[in-house]
PDB file of C-alpha atoms and ligand atoms in Angstrom:
ATOM      1  CA  MET A   1      25.833   8.029  21.088  1.00 68.00           C
ATOM      2  CA  ALA A   2      23.801   9.891  18.333  1.00 91.00           C
ATOM      3  CA  TYR A   3      25.368  12.572  16.598  1.00 96.00           C
ATOM      4  CA  ASP A   4      24.126  16.085  17.561  1.00 96.00           C
ATOM      5  CA  PRO A   5      23.279  17.945  14.578  1.00 97.00           C
ATOM      6  CA  ASP A   6      23.135  21.123  16.719  1.00 97.00           C
ATOM      7  CA  ASN A   7      26.622  21.002  17.771  1.00 98.00           C
ATOM      8  CA  ILE A   8      28.796  24.425  16.943  1.00 98.00           C
ATOM      9  CA  PHE A   9      30.781  23.073  14.339  1.00 98.00           C
ATOM     10  CA  ALA A  10      27.658  21.256  12.462  1.00 98.00           C
ATOM     11  CA  ARG A  11      25.944  24.897  12.695  1.00 98.00           C
ATOM     12  CA  ILE A  12      29.436  26.536  11.254  1.00 98.00           C
ATOM     13  CA  LEU A  13      29.383  23.808   8.512  1.00 98.00           C
ATOM     14  CA  ARG A  14      25.641  24.689   7.472  1.00 98.00           C
ATOM     15  CA  GLY A  15      26.724  28.454   7.598  1.00 98.00           C
ATOM     16  CA  THR A  16      24.183  29.106  10.522  1.00 98.00           C
ATOM     17  CA  SER A  17      27.003  30.205  12.759  1.00 98.00           C
ATOM     18  CA  PRO A  18      29.928  32.408  11.794  1.00 98.00           C
ATOM     19  CA  CYS A  19      33.729  31.066  11.632  1.00 98.00           C
ATOM     20  CA  ILE A  20      36.902  32.702  10.453  1.00 98.00           C
ATOM     21  CA  PRO A  21      37.663  30.509   7.478  1.00 98.00           C
ATOM     22  CA  VAL A  22      41.295  29.454   6.332  1.00 98.00           C
ATOM     23  CA  TYR A  23      40.585  26.646   3.705  1.00 98.00           C
ATOM     24  CA  GLU A  24      37.752  24.670   2.370  1.00 98.00           C
ATOM     25  CA  ASP A  25      37.416  21.896  -0.025  1.00 98.00           C
ATOM     26  CA  GLU A  26      34.544  18.971  -0.491  1.00 98.00           C
ATOM     27  CA  GLU A  27      35.226  17.152   2.397  1.00 98.00           C
ATOM     28  CA  THR A  28      36.814  19.497   5.321  1.00 98.00           C
ATOM     29  CA  LEU A  29      36.659  22.969   6.420  1.00 98.00           C
ATOM     30  CA  ALA A  30      39.601  24.680   8.391  1.00 98.00           C
ATOM     31  CA  PHE A  31      39.024  27.651  10.383  1.00 98.00           C
ATOM     32  CA  MET A  32      40.387  29.851  13.381  1.00 98.00           C
ATOM     33  CA  ASP A  33      39.887  28.578  16.848  1.00 98.00           C
ATOM     34  CA  ILE A  34      38.365  31.456  18.673  1.00 98.00           C
ATOM     35  CA  MET A  35      40.016  30.327  22.021  1.00 98.00           C
ATOM     36  CA  PRO A  36      43.103  29.663  20.811  1.00 98.00           C
ATOM     37  CA  GLU A  37      45.820  27.675  22.906  1.00 97.00           C
ATOM     38  CA  ALA A  38      48.573  29.582  21.104  1.00 97.00           C
ATOM     39  CA  GLU A  39      48.636  32.155  18.193  1.00 97.00           C
ATOM     40  CA  GLY A  40      47.536  30.450  14.802  1.00 98.00           C
ATOM     41  CA  HIS A  41      45.555  27.545  16.245  1.00 98.00           C
ATOM     42  CA  VAL A  42      43.592  26.316  13.518  1.00 98.00           C
ATOM     43  CA  LEU A  43      40.836  23.848  13.600  1.00 98.00           C
ATOM     44  CA  VAL A  44      40.097  21.000  10.608  1.00 99.00           C
ATOM     45  CA  VAL A  45      36.635  19.556  10.661  1.00 98.00           C
ATOM     46  CA  PRO A  46      35.153  16.963   8.498  1.00 98.00           C
ATOM     47  CA  LYS A  47      31.992  17.901   6.666  1.00 98.00           C
ATOM     48  CA  GLU A  48      30.831  14.377   7.384  1.00 98.00           C
ATOM     49  CA  PRO A  49      28.722  14.249  10.457  1.00 98.00           C
ATOM     50  CA  ALA A  50      30.876  12.354  12.972  1.00 98.00           C
ATOM     51  CA  GLU A  51      31.375  12.796  16.741  1.00 98.00           C
ATOM     52  CA  THR A  52      34.740  11.105  16.845  1.00 98.00           C
ATOM     53  CA  LEU A  53      37.523   9.892  14.650  1.00 98.00           C
ATOM     54  CA  PHE A  54      36.314   6.472  14.970  1.00 98.00           C
ATOM     55  CA  ASP A  55      32.575   7.731  13.790  1.00 98.00           C
ATOM     56  CA  LEU A  56      34.051   8.876  10.510  1.00 98.00           C
ATOM     57  CA  SER A  57      34.629   6.964   7.398  1.00 98.00           C
ATOM     58  CA  GLU A  58      37.913   6.132   6.201  1.00 98.00           C
ATOM     59  CA  ARG A  59      37.605   8.380   3.397  1.00 98.00           C
ATOM     60  CA  GLY A  60      36.702  11.197   5.505  1.00 98.00           C
ATOM     61  CA  ALA A  61      39.570  10.427   7.989  1.00 98.00           C
ATOM     62  CA  GLN A  62      42.059  10.604   5.065  1.00 98.00           C
ATOM     63  CA  ALA A  63      40.469  13.959   3.903  1.00 98.00           C
ATOM     64  CA  CYS A  64      40.967  14.999   7.346  1.00 98.00           C
ATOM     65  CA  ILE A  65      44.809  14.062   7.429  1.00 98.00           C
ATOM     66  CA  ARG A  66      45.268  15.574   4.019  1.00 98.00           C
ATOM     67  CA  THR A  67      44.030  19.122   5.224  1.00 98.00           C
ATOM     68  CA  THR A  68      45.729  18.971   8.535  1.00 98.00           C
ATOM     69  CA  ARG A  69      48.968  18.301   6.691  1.00 98.00           C
ATOM     70  CA  LEU A  70      48.206  21.483   4.537  1.00 98.00           C
ATOM     71  CA  ILE A  71      47.065  23.562   7.314  1.00 98.00           C
ATOM     72  CA  GLY A  72      50.156  22.500   9.240  1.00 98.00           C
ATOM     73  CA  ILE A  73      52.668  23.441   6.721  1.00 97.00           C
ATOM     74  CA  ALA A  74      50.796  26.865   6.132  1.00 98.00           C
ATOM     75  CA  VAL A  75      50.628  27.794   9.976  1.00 98.00           C
ATOM     76  CA  LYS A  76      54.316  27.035  10.215  1.00 97.00           C
ATOM     77  CA  LYS A  77      55.249  29.314   7.345  1.00 97.00           C
ATOM     78  CA  ALA A  78      52.690  31.858   8.189  1.00 98.00           C
ATOM     79  CA  LEU A  79      53.608  32.055  11.832  1.00 97.00           C
ATOM     80  CA  GLY A  80      57.406  31.625  11.484  1.00 97.00           C
ATOM     81  CA  LYS A  81      57.226  28.833  13.987  1.00 96.00           C
ATOM     82  CA  PRO A  82      59.542  25.862  13.702  1.00 95.00           C
ATOM     83  CA  GLY A  83      57.168  23.401  15.439  1.00 97.00           C
ATOM     84  CA  VAL A  84      53.372  22.462  14.776  1.00 97.00           C
ATOM     85  CA  TYR A  85      51.461  20.764  17.526  1.00 97.00           C
ATOM     86  CA  ILE A  86      48.748  18.679  16.199  1.00 98.00           C
ATOM     87  CA  SER A  87      45.980  17.115  18.729  1.00 97.00           C
ATOM     88  CA  GLN A  88      42.690  15.193  18.482  1.00 98.00           C
ATOM     89  CA  LEU A  89      40.547  14.361  21.365  1.00 98.00           C
ATOM     90  CA  ASN A  90      37.892  11.609  21.460  1.00 98.00           C
ATOM     91  CA  GLY A  91      35.232  11.700  23.919  1.00 97.00           C
ATOM     92  CA  ALA A  92      34.448  13.914  26.725  1.00 96.00           C
ATOM     93  CA  GLU A  93      36.578  11.554  29.071  1.00 97.00           C
ATOM     94  CA  ALA A  94      39.623  12.551  26.824  1.00 97.00           C
ATOM     95  CA  GLY A  95      38.578  16.319  26.941  1.00 95.00           C
ATOM     96  CA  GLN A  96      36.586  16.599  23.832  1.00 97.00           C
ATOM     97  CA  THR A  97      34.230  19.925  24.232  1.00 97.00           C
ATOM     98  CA  VAL A  98      32.705  19.834  21.039  1.00 98.00           C
ATOM     99  CA  PRO A  99      31.058  16.400  19.839  1.00 98.00           C
ATOM    100  CA  HIS A 100      31.976  16.724  15.982  1.00 98.00           C
ATOM    101  CA  CYS A 101      35.328  15.217  15.199  1.00 98.00           C
ATOM    102  CA  HIS A 102      38.189  17.895  14.656  1.00 98.00           C
ATOM    103  CA  PHE A 103      42.047  18.116  14.763  1.00 98.00           C
ATOM    104  CA  HIS A 104      43.859  21.063  16.521  1.00 98.00           C
ATOM    105  CA  VAL A 105      46.817  22.391  14.460  1.00 98.00           C
ATOM    106  CA  ILE A 106      48.924  24.684  16.599  1.00 98.00           C
ATOM    107  CA  PRO A 107      52.173  26.365  15.608  1.00 97.00           C
ATOM    108  CA  CYS A 108      54.751  26.512  18.252  1.00 97.00           C
ATOM    109  CA  THR A 109      58.317  26.967  19.594  1.00 96.00           C
ATOM    110  CA  ALA A 110      60.013  25.385  22.463  1.00 95.00           C
ATOM    111  CA  GLU A 111      59.031  28.541  24.539  1.00 95.00           C
ATOM    112  CA  THR A 112      55.645  28.676  23.720  1.00 94.00           C
ATOM    113  CA  THR A 113      53.191  29.059  26.433  1.00 92.00           C
ATOM    114  CA  TYR A 114      50.058  27.359  25.869  1.00 94.00           C
ATOM    115  CA  HIS A 115      46.471  28.818  27.099  1.00 93.00           C
ATOM    116  CA  PRO A 116      44.299  26.216  28.748  1.00 92.00           C
ATOM    117  CA  HIS A 117      42.051  24.292  26.317  1.00 91.00           C
ATOM    118  CA  ALA A 118      39.114  26.314  25.154  1.00 91.00           C
ATOM    119  CA  THR A 119      39.277  29.310  27.826  1.00 93.00           C
ATOM    120  CA  VAL A 120      40.673  32.558  26.486  1.00 94.00           C
ATOM    121  CA  ARG A 121      38.453  34.122  23.843  1.00 97.00           C
ATOM    122  CA  ALA A 122      40.832  35.819  21.276  1.00 97.00           C
ATOM    123  CA  ASP A 123      39.989  39.139  19.420  1.00 98.00           C
ATOM    124  CA  ASP A 124      38.279  38.670  16.025  1.00 98.00           C
ATOM    125  CA  GLU A 125      40.344  41.265  14.363  1.00 98.00           C
ATOM    126  CA  GLU A 126      43.548  39.742  15.175  1.00 98.00           C
ATOM    127  CA  LEU A 127      42.179  36.054  14.572  1.00 98.00           C
ATOM    128  CA  ARG A 128      41.116  37.756  10.738  1.00 98.00           C
ATOM    129  CA  GLU A 129      44.722  39.008  10.514  1.00 98.00           C
ATOM    130  CA  ILE A 130      46.492  35.610  11.172  1.00 98.00           C
ATOM    131  CA  ALA A 131      43.924  33.696   8.942  1.00 98.00           C
ATOM    132  CA  ALA A 132      44.878  36.000   6.073  1.00 98.00           C
ATOM    133  CA  ARG A 133      48.402  35.257   6.697  1.00 98.00           C
ATOM    134  CA  ILE A 134      47.938  31.482   6.670  1.00 98.00           C
ATOM    135  CA  ARG A 135      45.644  31.799   3.557  1.00 98.00           C
ATOM    136  CA  ALA A 136      48.496  33.488   1.765  1.00 98.00           C
ATOM    137  CA  CYS A 137      50.990  30.483   2.711  1.00 98.00           C
ATOM    138  CA  LEU A 138      48.630  27.546   1.476  1.00 97.00           C
ATOM    139  CA  ALA A 139      50.148  25.794  -1.479  1.00 73.00           C
TER     140      ALA A 139
HETATM  141  P1  AMP B   1      37.727  20.058  21.716  1.00 81.59           P
HETATM  142  O1  AMP B   1      37.757  20.405  23.327  1.00 81.59           O
HETATM  143  O2  AMP B   1      39.022  19.136  21.465  1.00 81.59           O
HETATM  144  O3  AMP B   1      36.462  19.570  21.263  1.00 81.59           O
HETATM  145  O4  AMP B   1      38.121  21.510  20.984  1.00 81.59           O
HETATM  146  C1  AMP B   1      37.021  22.107  20.694  1.00 81.59           C
HETATM  147  C2  AMP B   1      37.618  23.458  20.360  1.00 81.59           C
HETATM  148  O5  AMP B   1      36.699  24.477  19.713  1.00 81.59           O
HETATM  149  C3  AMP B   1      38.346  24.455  21.557  1.00 81.59           C
HETATM  150  O6  AMP B   1      39.621  24.573  21.055  1.00 81.59           O
HETATM  151  C4  AMP B   1      37.472  25.527  21.500  1.00 81.59           C
HETATM  152  O7  AMP B   1      38.193  26.744  21.578  1.00 81.59           O
HETATM  153  C5  AMP B   1      36.963  25.756  20.056  1.00 81.59           C
HETATM  154  N1  AMP B   1      35.729  26.163  19.695  1.00 81.59           N
HETATM  155  C6  AMP B   1      34.583  26.338  20.633  1.00 81.59           C
HETATM  156  N2  AMP B   1      33.534  27.153  19.837  1.00 81.59           N
HETATM  157  C7  AMP B   1      34.020  27.574  18.649  1.00 81.59           C
HETATM  158  C8  AMP B   1      33.880  28.294  17.695  1.00 81.59           C
HETATM  159  N3  AMP B   1      32.564  28.851  17.729  1.00 81.59           N
HETATM  160  N4  AMP B   1      34.483  28.742  16.595  1.00 81.59           N
HETATM  161  C9  AMP B   1      35.781  28.422  16.535  1.00 81.59           C
HETATM  162  N5  AMP B   1      36.520  27.568  17.615  1.00 81.59           N
HETATM  163  C10 AMP B   1      35.520  27.185  18.564  1.00 81.59           C
END
């Protein structure tokens, strides 16, 4: 299927829709998920227009993994959680709701109860405060 340039992450990347940023480099952007599955849920997206991981160039995929690793280390430290759950869905059949490739980075403990995927809208002020804590832990 052709890439939809009007999807929400494409608009965030163009700066025409807002996000709460955590990290940016030439190839990737990381920002807070506004409907987090758990506290500290960050999304890592490539700047390259690609619907799934399989549409992404090898270079784009490498950049995403590099940033996902960086963000995983930072959220673990910032939230003080021993575990980090990382997921990445490809295609509506797999549960992908936004058609621009992305990685979910979710700090957790064994007791973490997850909100169902993309359902509970978080408070922006709380998300900004968590984003600041994560940015402060970036190496
Ligand atoms: P997926 O279902 O894997 O495509 O995940 C899409 C994710 O994007 C979900 O976790 C949503 O909560 C999240 N999301 C949707 N719209 C926005 C937005 N405007 N800003 C940040 N996160 C969003």
